Structure formats: C-alpha cells, structure tokens
Coordinates of C-alpha atoms and ligand atoms in Angstrom, one line a residue:
M1 CA -21.7 75.1 246.9
N2 CA -25.0 73.2 246.7
N3 CA -27.1 73.9 243.6
P4 CA -25.6 77.2 242.2
A5 CA -27.5 79.0 239.5
W6 CA -27.1 77.2 236.1
W7 CA -25.8 80.3 234.5
K8 CA -22.8 80.4 236.9
E9 CA -21.7 76.9 235.8
A10 CA -22.5 77.4 232.1
V11 CA -20.4 77.9 229.0
V12 CA -22.4 79.9 226.5
Y13 CA -22.2 79.7 222.7
Q14 CA -23.2 82.9 220.8
I15 CA -24.9 82.5 217.4
Y16 CA -25.4 85.3 215.0
P17 CA -28.2 83.6 213.1
R18 CA -27.8 85.4 209.7
S19 CA -24.3 84.0 209.4
F20 CA -24.5 80.6 211.1
K21 CA -26.2 78.1 208.7
D22 CA -28.6 78.6 205.7
S23 CA -31.1 75.7 205.4
N24 CA -33.2 77.0 202.4
A25 CA -30.7 78.2 199.9
D26 CA -31.4 81.9 200.1
G27 CA -27.9 82.7 201.3
I28 CA -29.2 83.8 204.7
G29 CA -28.7 81.9 207.9
D30 CA -31.9 80.8 209.6
L31 CA -33.4 78.9 212.6
R32 CA -33.7 75.6 210.7
G33 CA -30.0 76.0 209.9
I34 CA -29.4 76.1 213.7
I35 CA -31.7 73.1 214.1
E36 CA -29.5 71.2 211.6
K37 CA -26.5 71.9 213.8
L38 CA -27.9 71.1 217.2
D39 CA -25.8 68.0 217.6
Y40 CA -22.7 69.9 216.6
I41 CA -23.5 72.6 219.2
Q42 CA -24.1 69.9 221.9
S43 CA -20.8 68.2 220.9
L44 CA -18.9 71.4 221.9
G45 CA -19.8 70.7 225.5
V46 CA -21.5 74.1 225.9
D47 CA -24.6 74.6 228.1
A48 CA -26.5 77.4 226.5
V49 CA -27.0 79.3 223.3
W50 CA -27.3 83.1 223.0
L51 CA -29.1 84.0 219.8
N52 CA -28.6 87.6 218.4
P53 CA -32.0 89.2 217.6
I54 CA -34.4 87.0 215.6
F55 CA -37.3 89.5 215.6
K56 CA -39.0 91.3 212.7
S57 CA -36.6 94.0 211.6
P58 CA -35.8 96.2 208.5
N59 CA -32.3 94.9 209.2
D60 CA -30.7 98.4 209.3
D61 CA -28.4 97.2 212.2
G62 CA -28.3 93.4 211.9
G63 CA -31.7 93.0 213.5
Y64 CA -31.0 95.4 216.4
D65 CA -33.7 97.6 215.0
I66 CA -36.9 95.7 215.9
S67 CA -40.2 96.6 214.2
D68 CA -42.3 93.9 215.9
Y69 CA -41.2 92.3 219.2
Y70 CA -43.8 89.5 218.8
A71 CA -42.9 88.3 215.3
L72 CA -39.8 86.6 213.9
Q73 CA -37.7 87.9 211.1
P74 CA -39.4 86.2 208.2
E75 CA -36.1 85.2 206.5
F76 CA -35.1 83.4 209.8
G77 CA -38.2 81.2 209.8
T78 CA -41.6 80.7 211.5
M79 CA -42.7 80.5 215.1
A80 CA -43.1 76.8 214.5
D81 CA -39.4 76.7 213.6
F82 CA -38.6 78.7 216.8
D83 CA -40.6 76.3 218.9
E84 CA -38.8 73.3 217.3
L85 CA -35.4 74.9 217.9
L86 CA -36.3 75.6 221.5
A87 CA -37.5 72.0 222.0
G88 CA -34.4 70.7 220.3
L89 CA -32.1 72.7 222.6
H90 CA -34.0 71.6 225.7
Q91 CA -34.0 67.9 224.6
R92 CA -30.2 68.2 224.6
K93 CA -30.2 69.9 228.0
L94 CA -29.2 73.2 226.4
K95 CA -30.6 76.5 227.5
L96 CA -31.7 79.3 225.2
I97 CA -30.8 83.0 225.8
I98 CA -32.6 85.5 223.4
D99 CA -31.4 89.0 222.7
L100 CA -33.9 91.7 223.6
V101 CA -33.3 95.2 222.3
L102 CA -35.2 97.5 224.7
N103 CA -33.1 100.7 224.6
H104 CA -34.6 101.5 221.1
S105 CA -36.9 100.2 218.5
S106 CA -36.9 100.4 214.7
D107 CA -38.4 103.6 213.3
E108 CA -40.7 101.2 211.4
H109 CA -42.2 100.0 214.6
E110 CA -45.9 101.0 214.9
W111 CA -45.2 102.7 218.2
F112 CA -42.8 105.1 216.5
Q113 CA -45.2 105.7 213.6
L114 CA -48.0 106.6 216.0
S115 CA -45.6 108.6 218.2
R116 CA -44.4 110.8 215.3
Q117 CA -48.1 111.4 214.5
G118 CA -48.6 112.7 218.0
K119 CA -51.0 109.8 219.0
K120 CA -51.2 109.4 222.8
P121 CA -49.8 107.5 224.7
Y122 CA -47.2 106.9 222.1
T123 CA -45.9 110.4 221.9
D124 CA -43.9 109.8 225.0
F125 CA -42.6 106.4 224.0
Y126 CA -39.6 108.2 222.4
F127 CA -37.6 111.4 223.1
W128 CA -38.9 114.2 220.9
K129 CA -37.4 117.7 221.1
P130 CA -38.3 121.0 219.3
G131 CA -35.8 122.7 217.2
T132 CA -34.9 123.8 213.7
P133 CA -33.6 121.4 211.0
D134 CA -30.1 122.8 211.2
A135 CA -29.8 123.0 215.0
P136 CA -30.1 119.7 217.0
P137 CA -31.0 120.0 220.7
N138 CA -27.5 119.2 221.9
N139 CA -24.1 118.0 220.7
W140 CA -24.5 114.3 221.5
P141 CA -22.8 112.1 218.8
S142 CA -24.4 108.8 217.8
F143 CA -22.5 105.5 218.3
F144 CA -22.8 105.3 214.5
G145 CA -21.4 108.7 213.6
G146 CA -23.1 112.0 213.2
S147 CA -25.6 113.6 215.6
A148 CA -27.7 111.5 217.9
W149 CA -30.7 113.6 216.9
Q150 CA -32.7 113.2 213.7
W151 CA -35.0 116.0 212.4
D152 CA -38.4 114.4 211.5
A153 CA -39.9 116.8 209.0
G154 CA -43.4 115.2 209.3
A155 CA -43.4 115.6 213.0
G156 CA -41.6 119.0 212.9
K157 CA -39.2 118.0 215.6
Y158 CA -36.1 116.0 216.5
Y159 CA -36.0 112.5 218.0
L160 CA -33.1 110.9 219.8
H161 CA -31.2 107.9 218.4
L162 CA -28.0 106.9 220.1
F163 CA -27.5 104.4 217.3
S164 CA -28.6 104.6 213.7
K165 CA -31.3 107.1 212.8
K166 CA -33.6 104.1 212.1
Q167 CA -33.2 103.2 215.8
P168 CA -35.1 105.8 217.9
D169 CA -34.4 105.5 221.6
L170 CA -37.3 104.3 223.7
N171 CA -38.2 106.6 226.6
W172 CA -38.2 104.4 229.7
E173 CA -39.3 107.5 231.7
T174 CA -42.8 106.7 230.4
P175 CA -44.5 104.0 232.6
A176 CA -46.8 102.9 229.7
L177 CA -43.8 102.1 227.6
R178 CA -42.2 100.1 230.3
Q179 CA -45.4 98.1 230.7
E180 CA -45.3 97.3 227.0
L181 CA -41.7 96.1 227.3
Y182 CA -42.6 93.9 230.3
K183 CA -45.4 92.3 228.1
V184 CA -42.7 91.5 225.5
M185 CA -40.5 89.9 228.1
R186 CA -43.4 87.8 229.5
Y187 CA -44.4 86.7 226.0
W188 CA -41.0 85.1 225.3
L189 CA -40.4 83.9 228.8
D190 CA -43.9 82.1 228.7
K191 CA -42.6 80.3 225.6
G192 CA -39.9 78.8 227.8
V193 CA -36.9 80.9 227.0
D194 CA -34.2 80.5 229.7
G195 CA -32.3 83.8 229.5
L196 CA -32.4 87.3 228.3
R197 CA -29.4 89.2 226.9
L198 CA -30.4 92.8 227.4
D199 CA -28.9 95.1 224.7
V200 CA -27.4 98.3 225.9
I201 CA -29.3 98.0 229.1
S202 CA -26.9 100.5 230.7
A203 CA -28.5 103.3 228.5
I204 CA -32.2 102.8 229.3
S205 CA -31.7 105.6 231.9
K206 CA -29.7 108.5 230.4
R207 CA -29.2 112.1 231.2
T208 CA -32.8 113.2 230.2
D209 CA -31.9 116.9 230.9
F210 CA -29.8 116.5 227.8
P211 CA -26.8 118.7 228.6
N212 CA -24.0 119.0 226.0
T213 CA -21.3 116.4 226.4
D214 CA -18.2 118.1 227.8
T215 CA -15.7 115.6 226.3
D216 CA -14.5 114.6 222.9
D217 CA -13.7 111.1 224.2
F218 CA -16.7 109.0 222.9
N219 CA -16.4 106.3 225.5
E220 CA -16.4 109.0 228.2
T221 CA -19.6 110.5 226.6
I222 CA -21.2 107.1 226.8
R223 CA -20.2 106.7 230.5
K224 CA -21.3 110.2 231.6
Y225 CA -24.4 110.9 229.5
Y226 CA -25.9 107.8 227.8
A227 CA -25.3 105.1 230.4
N228 CA -25.6 105.0 234.2
G229 CA -28.5 107.4 234.3
P230 CA -30.2 108.4 237.6
R231 CA -33.0 105.8 237.2
L232 CA -31.0 102.8 235.8
R233 CA -31.1 100.8 239.1
E234 CA -34.8 101.6 239.6
F235 CA -35.8 100.5 236.1
I236 CA -33.8 97.2 236.5
A237 CA -35.3 96.6 239.9
E238 CA -38.8 97.3 238.5
A239 CA -38.2 94.7 235.7
R240 CA -37.2 92.2 238.3
T241 CA -40.4 92.8 240.3
E242 CA -42.7 93.0 237.3
V243 CA -41.2 90.1 235.3
W244 CA -38.0 88.4 236.0
N245 CA -38.7 87.3 239.6
N246 CA -41.7 85.3 238.3
Y247 CA -39.6 83.1 236.0
D248 CA -36.5 80.9 236.3
V249 CA -34.7 83.2 234.0
M250 CA -31.1 84.4 233.7
T251 CA -30.5 88.1 232.8
V252 CA -27.2 89.3 231.3
G253 CA -27.0 93.0 230.6
E254 CA -24.8 94.6 228.0
G255 CA -23.2 97.5 229.8
P256 CA -21.2 99.9 227.7
G257 CA -20.3 102.7 230.0
I258 CA -20.6 100.7 233.3
T259 CA -17.5 100.8 235.4
P260 CA -15.9 98.6 238.0
Q261 CA -16.8 101.3 240.5
N262 CA -20.6 101.2 239.8
A263 CA -21.2 97.7 238.3
L264 CA -22.4 96.1 241.5
E265 CA -25.2 98.7 241.8
F266 CA -26.8 96.9 238.9
L267 CA -26.1 93.3 240.1
H268 CA -27.9 93.4 243.4
P269 CA -29.0 89.8 244.2
Q270 CA -32.6 90.7 244.6
Q271 CA -33.0 93.9 242.5
G272 CA -30.3 93.6 239.8
L273 CA -29.2 91.7 236.8
N274 CA -27.6 88.3 237.2
M275 CA -24.6 89.1 235.0
L276 CA -23.0 91.9 233.1
F277 CA -20.9 92.2 229.9
H278 CA -18.3 94.9 230.6
F279 CA -16.1 96.4 227.9
G280 CA -12.9 97.2 229.8
H281 CA -10.8 95.2 227.4
M282 CA -12.9 95.7 224.3
F283 CA -12.3 99.5 224.3
I284 CA -8.6 99.1 225.2
D285 CA -7.4 100.0 221.7
Q286 CA -10.1 102.6 221.0
G287 CA -8.9 106.2 221.0
P288 CA -11.1 109.3 221.8
G289 CA -12.8 108.9 218.4
G290 CA -14.0 105.4 219.2
R291 CA -13.7 102.2 217.2
F292 CA -12.2 103.7 214.0
D293 CA -9.6 105.7 216.0
P294 CA -7.3 102.8 217.0
I295 CA -4.5 103.3 219.6
P296 CA -1.8 100.8 220.7
W297 CA -2.5 98.6 223.7
T298 CA -0.2 96.8 226.0
M299 CA -0.3 93.4 227.7
K300 CA 0.0 95.2 231.0
E301 CA -3.2 97.2 230.3
F302 CA -5.0 94.0 229.1
K303 CA -4.1 92.1 232.3
Q304 CA -5.0 95.1 234.4
V305 CA -8.6 95.0 233.0
F306 CA -9.1 91.4 234.1
E307 CA -7.5 92.1 237.4
T308 CA -9.8 95.0 238.1
W309 CA -13.0 93.3 237.0
N310 CA -12.2 90.0 238.7
A311 CA -11.7 92.0 241.9
T312 CA -15.1 93.6 241.4
F313 CA -16.9 90.3 240.8
Q314 CA -15.1 88.6 243.7
Q315 CA -16.9 90.9 246.0
A316 CA -20.4 90.3 244.6
G317 CA -22.3 89.9 241.4
W318 CA -21.1 87.7 238.6
G319 CA -19.1 88.5 235.5
S320 CA -19.1 87.2 231.9
V321 CA -15.9 86.6 230.0
F322 CA -15.8 87.2 226.2
L323 CA -13.0 88.1 223.8
G324 CA -15.1 88.6 220.7
N325 CA -18.7 88.8 219.5
H326 CA -20.7 90.1 216.6
D327 CA -19.6 93.6 217.4
F328 CA -15.9 93.1 217.4
P329 CA -13.1 91.6 215.2
R330 CA -12.4 87.9 215.5
M331 CA -10.5 87.2 218.7
V332 CA -7.6 85.4 217.1
S333 CA -7.0 88.3 214.8
R334 CA -7.3 90.9 217.5
W335 CA -5.6 89.4 220.5
G336 CA -3.6 86.5 218.9
N337 CA -1.5 86.0 215.8
D338 CA -3.8 84.8 213.0
T339 CA -1.0 84.2 210.5
L340 CA 2.1 82.5 211.9
Y341 CA 0.4 81.1 215.0
R342 CA -3.3 81.0 214.2
Q343 CA -3.9 77.5 215.7
E344 CA -1.7 78.0 218.8
S345 CA -3.0 81.5 219.6
S346 CA -6.7 80.6 219.1
K347 CA -6.2 77.7 221.5
L348 CA -4.5 80.0 224.0
L349 CA -7.4 82.5 223.8
C350 CA -9.8 79.6 224.4
T351 CA -7.8 78.7 227.4
L352 CA -8.1 82.3 228.8
L353 CA -11.8 82.3 228.1
L354 CA -12.4 79.0 229.9
T355 CA -10.1 79.6 232.9
M356 CA -11.1 83.1 234.0
P357 CA -13.7 83.8 236.7
G358 CA -17.2 84.5 235.3
T359 CA -19.4 82.8 232.7
P360 CA -17.5 82.3 229.4
F361 CA -19.2 83.3 226.2
I362 CA -17.6 81.8 223.0
Y363 CA -18.6 83.4 219.7
M364 CA -19.5 81.1 216.9
G365 CA -16.5 80.2 214.8
D366 CA -14.0 81.2 217.4
E367 CA -14.0 77.5 218.5
I368 CA -12.3 76.8 215.1
G369 CA -10.1 79.9 215.1
M370 CA -12.0 81.8 212.4
T371 CA -10.1 85.0 211.4
N372 CA -10.9 88.5 210.3
T373 CA -11.9 89.1 206.7
T374 CA -10.5 91.7 204.4
L375 CA -12.6 94.4 202.8
T376 CA -11.0 95.6 199.6
S377 CA -13.4 98.5 199.2
M378 CA -15.8 100.3 201.5
A379 CA -18.6 99.3 199.2
A380 CA -18.1 95.8 200.4
S381 CA -18.9 96.6 204.1
L382 CA -22.4 95.5 205.1
D383 CA -22.3 97.1 208.6
V384 CA -24.1 100.3 209.3
E385 CA -21.5 101.4 211.9
T386 CA -18.7 100.9 209.5
Q387 CA -20.5 102.5 206.6
N388 CA -21.4 105.5 208.7
G389 CA -17.8 105.6 210.0
W390 CA -16.7 105.9 206.4
V391 CA -19.1 108.7 205.7
Q392 CA -17.6 110.6 208.7
A393 CA -14.0 109.8 207.7
R394 CA -14.5 110.8 204.0
A395 CA -16.1 114.1 205.1
N396 CA -12.9 114.7 207.2
G397 CA -10.7 114.0 204.1
I398 CA -9.5 110.5 205.1
P399 CA -8.7 108.5 202.0
E400 CA -10.6 105.2 201.5
A401 CA -7.3 103.1 201.6
E402 CA -6.6 104.6 205.1
F403 CA -10.1 104.0 206.4
L404 CA -10.1 100.5 205.1
K405 CA -7.2 99.8 207.4
Y406 CA -9.3 100.9 210.4
A407 CA -12.4 98.9 209.1
N408 CA -10.3 95.8 208.6
Y409 CA -8.7 96.1 212.0
A410 CA -11.8 97.0 214.1
G411 CA -14.9 96.7 212.0
R412 CA -17.9 94.5 212.7
D413 CA -17.9 92.9 209.2
N414 CA -15.0 90.8 210.5
A415 CA -17.3 88.9 212.9
R416 CA -20.2 88.4 210.4
T417 CA -18.7 86.3 207.6
P418 CA -20.5 82.9 207.4
V419 CA -19.4 80.1 209.7
Q420 CA -17.0 77.8 207.8
W421 CA -18.4 74.3 208.0
T422 CA -16.5 72.6 205.1
A423 CA -14.1 73.1 202.3
D424 CA -17.0 72.9 199.8
S425 CA -18.4 75.9 198.0
H426 CA -19.6 78.7 200.3
A427 CA -17.9 76.8 203.1
G428 CA -20.9 74.5 203.4
F429 CA -22.8 77.5 204.9
S430 CA -25.3 77.6 202.0
T431 CA -25.8 76.2 198.5
A432 CA -26.6 79.7 197.3
R433 CA -24.3 82.8 197.3
P434 CA -24.2 83.9 201.0
W435 CA -25.5 87.4 202.0
M436 CA -21.9 88.1 202.9
P437 CA -18.8 86.7 201.3
V438 CA -17.2 83.7 203.0
N439 CA -13.7 84.3 204.3
A440 CA -11.2 83.4 201.6
N441 CA -9.4 80.9 204.0
Y442 CA -12.4 78.6 204.4
A443 CA -10.7 75.7 202.7
Q444 CA -8.0 75.8 205.4
V445 CA -10.2 76.8 208.4
N446 CA -13.4 74.8 208.7
V447 CA -15.3 72.5 211.1
A448 CA -15.2 69.3 209.0
Q449 CA -11.4 69.4 208.7
Q450 CA -10.9 70.1 212.4
Q451 CA -13.4 67.5 213.7
A452 CA -11.1 64.8 212.2
D453 CA -7.9 66.5 213.6
P454 CA -6.9 65.7 217.3
Q455 CA -4.6 68.7 217.2
S456 CA -7.2 71.2 216.0
T457 CA -8.5 74.2 217.7
L458 CA -12.0 72.6 217.7
T459 CA -10.7 69.5 219.5
Y460 CA -8.8 71.7 222.0
F461 CA -11.9 73.8 222.7
K462 CA -13.9 70.7 223.5
N463 CA -11.1 69.4 225.8
I464 CA -10.7 72.7 227.6
T465 CA -14.4 73.0 228.1
Q466 CA -14.5 69.5 229.6
L467 CA -11.5 70.4 231.8
R468 CA -13.4 73.5 233.1
K469 CA -16.3 71.2 234.1
R470 CA -14.1 68.7 235.8
H471 CA -12.3 71.4 237.8
R472 CA -14.9 73.6 239.4
V473 CA -12.1 75.7 240.9
L474 CA -12.3 77.4 237.5
T475 CA -15.9 78.4 238.0
H476 CA -16.0 79.2 241.7
G477 CA -12.3 79.7 242.6
S478 CA -10.5 82.9 243.6
Y479 CA -8.3 84.7 241.2
K480 CA -4.7 85.9 241.8
S481 CA -2.7 87.3 239.0
I482 CA 1.1 86.9 238.8
E483 CA 3.6 88.5 236.4
T484 CA 1.4 91.7 236.2
T485 CA 4.0 93.7 234.4
H486 CA 5.5 91.0 232.1
Q487 CA 4.8 92.1 228.5
Q488 CA 4.3 88.6 227.1
L489 CA 3.3 86.5 230.0
F490 CA -0.3 86.4 231.3
A491 CA -0.3 84.1 234.4
Y492 CA -2.7 83.6 237.2
E493 CA -3.7 81.2 240.0
R494 CA -7.2 79.9 240.8
E495 CA -7.9 78.3 244.2
W496 CA -11.0 76.7 245.7
Q497 CA -11.6 73.8 248.2
Q498 CA -8.1 72.5 248.4
E499 CA -7.3 72.7 244.7
K500 CA -5.0 75.2 243.1
L501 CA -4.5 75.8 239.4
L502 CA -1.9 77.9 237.6
V503 CA -2.6 79.1 234.1
V504 CA 0.3 80.4 232.1
L505 CA -0.2 82.1 228.7
N506 CA 2.5 83.3 226.4
F507 CA 0.8 86.2 224.4
S508 CA 3.8 86.6 222.0
D509 CA 5.7 85.2 219.0
Q510 CA 8.8 84.9 221.3
V511 CA 9.9 82.0 223.5
V512 CA 9.6 83.1 227.2
N513 CA 10.7 81.6 230.5
L514 CA 8.2 80.0 232.8
P515 CA 7.3 82.0 235.9
D516 CA 8.9 80.7 239.1
E517 CA 5.5 79.7 240.5
V518 CA 5.4 76.7 238.2
S519 CA 7.9 74.9 240.4
A520 CA 5.2 74.5 243.1
Y521 CA 2.9 72.7 240.6
P522 CA 3.9 69.1 239.8
V523 CA 1.1 68.3 237.3
C524 CA 0.6 69.9 233.9
L525 CA -3.1 69.3 233.0
I526 CA -3.0 70.5 229.4
T527 CA -0.9 72.4 226.9
N528 CA -1.7 73.6 223.3
Y529 CA 1.6 72.2 222.1
P530 CA 2.4 68.6 221.2
A531 CA 5.1 68.4 223.9
V532 CA 6.0 70.3 227.1
N533 CA 9.4 72.0 227.4
P534 CA 10.1 72.1 231.2
G535 CA 11.8 75.4 231.2
L536 CA 10.3 77.5 228.4
L537 CA 7.0 78.5 226.9
Q538 CA 6.8 78.3 223.1
P539 CA 5.2 81.2 221.1
W540 CA 1.5 81.4 222.1
E541 CA 1.8 78.4 224.3
A542 CA -0.9 77.9 227.0
R543 CA -0.5 75.6 230.0
I544 CA -2.6 74.7 233.0
Y545 CA -0.9 73.2 236.1
T546 CA -2.6 71.8 239.2
Y547 CA -1.9 70.4 242.6
K548 CA -3.9 69.3 245.5
V549 CA -3.4 71.7 248.5
Ligands
ISL1 O1 -19.9 98.9 218.5 C1 -19.8 99.4 219.6 C2 -19.1 100.8 219.7 O2 -17.7 100.6 219.7 C3 -20.2 98.7 220.8 O3 -20.0 99.5 221.9 C4 -21.7 98.5 220.6 O4 -22.3 99.3 219.7 C5 -22.4 98.8 221.9 O5 -21.8 98.1 222.9 C6 -23.9 98.4 221.8 O6 -24.0 97.2 221.1 C7 -25.3 96.6 221.0 O7 -26.3 97.6 220.6 C8 -26.1 98.1 219.2 C9 -25.9 97.0 218.2 O8 -25.5 97.6 217.0 C10 -24.9 96.0 218.6 O9 -24.8 95.0 217.7 C11 -25.3 95.5 220.0 O10 -24.4 94.5 220.5 C12 -27.4 98.9 219.0 O11 -28.5 98.0 219.2
CA2 CA1 -32.0 80.8 204.8

C-alpha cells in the first residue's frame, strides 16, 4: 500500500457549528468558536473535520436550506473567519470537509424566487406541477411529514419538496442548474477545501415521471422513488468530469435509499464518489412510518448490517462508519447504556467505530460520551422534522406524552444540544443562554473533567484512535465476523500483511463468556476496563487482541 488516498487513512470529526462553541456571547456556536478549539480537535488525533452547512440560510432545517451558496451564515461569522479557520486546520495538518446541500435550496434563494415568477432559465431549476390547491400531483410523503408537494398560490402550481416546504428540490434534469451547482463547488474548492459531504446525493436523480408510491413503508418509498433515479450515476460522473477530477478533493455522499446491491454503481473509481454514508443500521429501528415509528432491533440484525456492507466494500469502493450524527440520537443512548454503563458503553462504541473497515466519522461530543437530552414538552423541540412529526401525530390523535417518548428516543434534538466543555454555566459553551438548552448532565459529562481523567471516555478515544493508526490492519485489513448469532457478543477479526486482530464487544449489561477464538490471540492490546478477566467479558467490555501471523 504505497500512498493511499488520505481519506482512507483518516478519522473524521463532525462538527455541527451551531452547537459546538460560541465565541461572541450570542448563544450560537460559530466559526471563531471552532478556531478557539483547534488545539483540542488536534489533540483528539483525528485527521479531518466535517462541518455541517455554514452557508446563508433562514435556518428552517438547521442550515440545510441554503439561500446563498456563496455567503456564510452571518451568525457563524465572516469569510475572513472561514479563511482563518481553514488556515488553522491546515497548519495543524487537518483537512476540511464542507457540507454541500445540492438536492434542494431554500425557498428564499433567488433562484426559487425567480423560478416561481416564471423567469427563464430559472423556471426549470425546480419541479413545478399544475394542479388544484387540494389535489397534489401524487401521493409522495415528505421526509418531514405531510405531502412532498406545496401549492404556491403566487405561481398557481405545486413545487416538489422532499424535505420541508422551505426546501424546494432542485431539478438536476436542467443542465443550466447543474452548471450553477458546479460553479458553487469550484468556488469552495478554489478556496482550498479538501472534501465535500454531499447531502442526500442519492436523490438528485429521482423518478421524474412521478408515479404514486406503492408502499406505506417510508424507507421503501425513498429507495424506489426518491433515490437511485435513472440518471444518478450519470450526474455523479458529470460532476467528476466537470469539477472533482480537477481538484485533490474527497467526496462522500449521503445515500439514504442506496443499498448494498447498487452502492458500487456510485463508487466507480473514475466516475463515482469516493465514499458513501449508508443507513443500514440507522434505519434498523424504524418501522414503516419512519423515525417516529420505532420498532425493536436485535444484535443479530445490527451485526448483519455491518457484515453485508463490509462485504460490499471489500469488493470495491470505500465505506464510512458512523454510529451517530446531527440527524440521529446520541450513540451511547441509542446503542449503549447511558445510565448504568455510560462510560463503558461509550468506550465500546468508540472501539467499534475505530476498528471497523471504512473511514470512521465521530460526531462531536461522542468522544466524551454525551447523551440524549429529554424534551418535557413538544414546544421545546427546535427541529423541523420533530415538530412536523408532532403535527402529524397530533392529527392522528396521538397524545403529546406518547409522541414525546418517540421524540426523546429518535429525535434530532438529541444530537444538537451544545457541546459540554466544562462544569461552568452553560457548560462553557457560551457566556450567554445557548440557542438550545444544555443537557442537564453537563456537570458530570464534560471535556475539562475528562481531560484530567486517565479512565475517561475522552482519554480512551484518543488511545483507540492512536491504536488505529499504529495498526494499519484496521484501515486496510479484511473483515471476518464471528459469533454472528450471539445476542450480546459482537466479535470480528481483521487481517492484513501478517497481522491479525480480534475485536470482542459485549453489547449488554450481562457478563458473557469470551469466544473460543480468543485462545489463539496471546496479546490483549486494549480494554475499556481497569483489569482483564481471562475468561469473561464484563458488561459493555471491549477488548482488542492481536498476534503476528
Ligand atoms: O432524518 C432522516 C429521516 O429519518 C434522515 O434520513 C435524513 O433526513 C436524511 O438522511 C437526509 O439528511 C440530510 O438531508 C436533510 C437534513 O435535514 C439532514 O440534516 C441531512 O443530514 C435535508 O437536507
Ligand atoms: Ca456566536
């Protein structure tokens, strides 16, 4: 393996700027707040930062509704701040990945305003359909509840919005629109950005004959109608030729609806994306109604998702590994035990993240085991998806107390509470009241306290990240799962160039026996417990064994 692409060797740290660090006492995280924390980010041992959208936006969907692709969100700072942040990252040998939202714009973007006035060439920058105010063109549901079609009285027709009604879908069938988006990409790549995270890239080609969906299963509707459209591969290939091939840039596509069977179509070495976020595990507990229709999941299913996707990416392409982000509950609350075993299970999840094939993406705060928050009333939710979900639920007669259970289990507010830096007021995030309340446990869970504690999740995260770098078998090695049916144990082997590692993870509150395979591995490299019991795994214990072949 001579000089593999940097993004294959990288560990990526995801920052949701609004909730990371406030530098100017307005209660909102900003770019100068990130600049203040560059040494902290570097101390983690990560190699790149992914910033959620930083562009001008009415903030209907946390910045994923962009009204000017060439301007920064004013409350985040100035272009000079951006340039200083980029320089600060590069000085520390850190790469910057920005988040481009190209499946839709804000309805406050001038393109949309000109489009709805029927001004060429903007008319075809979006999907407009005739109809009457009470009869949408088809039965497509929005990701955010209700119809995916909005009647625009001024224009006298409907427009498509797979997400909120303030996020009209951009019509990639229109060449002039694609050229405008390529200009946006070049502008930010010319500034020296190292990577692009491409929001919902799987949906830029959709079923533009707009048939009704024939399924009540929302994730099936995404797969069959919104994503994987007939020109998806062509559009990605064109972006490669028109833009990406002219830069040293990494592209990672967010691919809801993409499957193990078709993923490699979009990861072609010359014509595709470099990497993909798949959602096999992230939808594992979503029933037909989507996020707020939770269903039980099993360890067997969870392991199967990794087995299937690792097998896909062993053939070709390159995967990403994540267990949480700004769209999902905190990983320790969702997959671990955030009460009795918060520290152990957050360390175990970091172990999985850093020992799986594919580029690991760690979400800010997960390196210290931040947990879900608790909404005590729906008025407290600041997320459009959760608020719209509540509108739907209330219309269906679901009481607030019941919907709050779903929102607190699966909602996106969980991931957007401010990062907990210290035990001081507002958790050291700001000297003003934060835009979103800090999690009540900030005095117990914060960076300052963990930096001083050799047994903390933060210390463990740094150690496991260094271990991944020392043992390149974890980056380039094969994957072989063992114990595929065991309901508590997740164990797998990695092998590359005469080194074999065995990872054993006890995803339970119970003590479990070690798998027989351990007997072949004389050396335990790391455990998340103070001592190693030779025969048993403690609750939420993670171990990595090695031997030289
Ligand atoms: O929330 C989801 C439905 O369960 C996710 O599937 C998510 O909405 C979807 O994967 C797309 O997410 C991206 O695009 C959205 C934005 O709200 C998300 O924050 C972003 O990650 C629209 O831009
Ligand atoms: Ca601020």
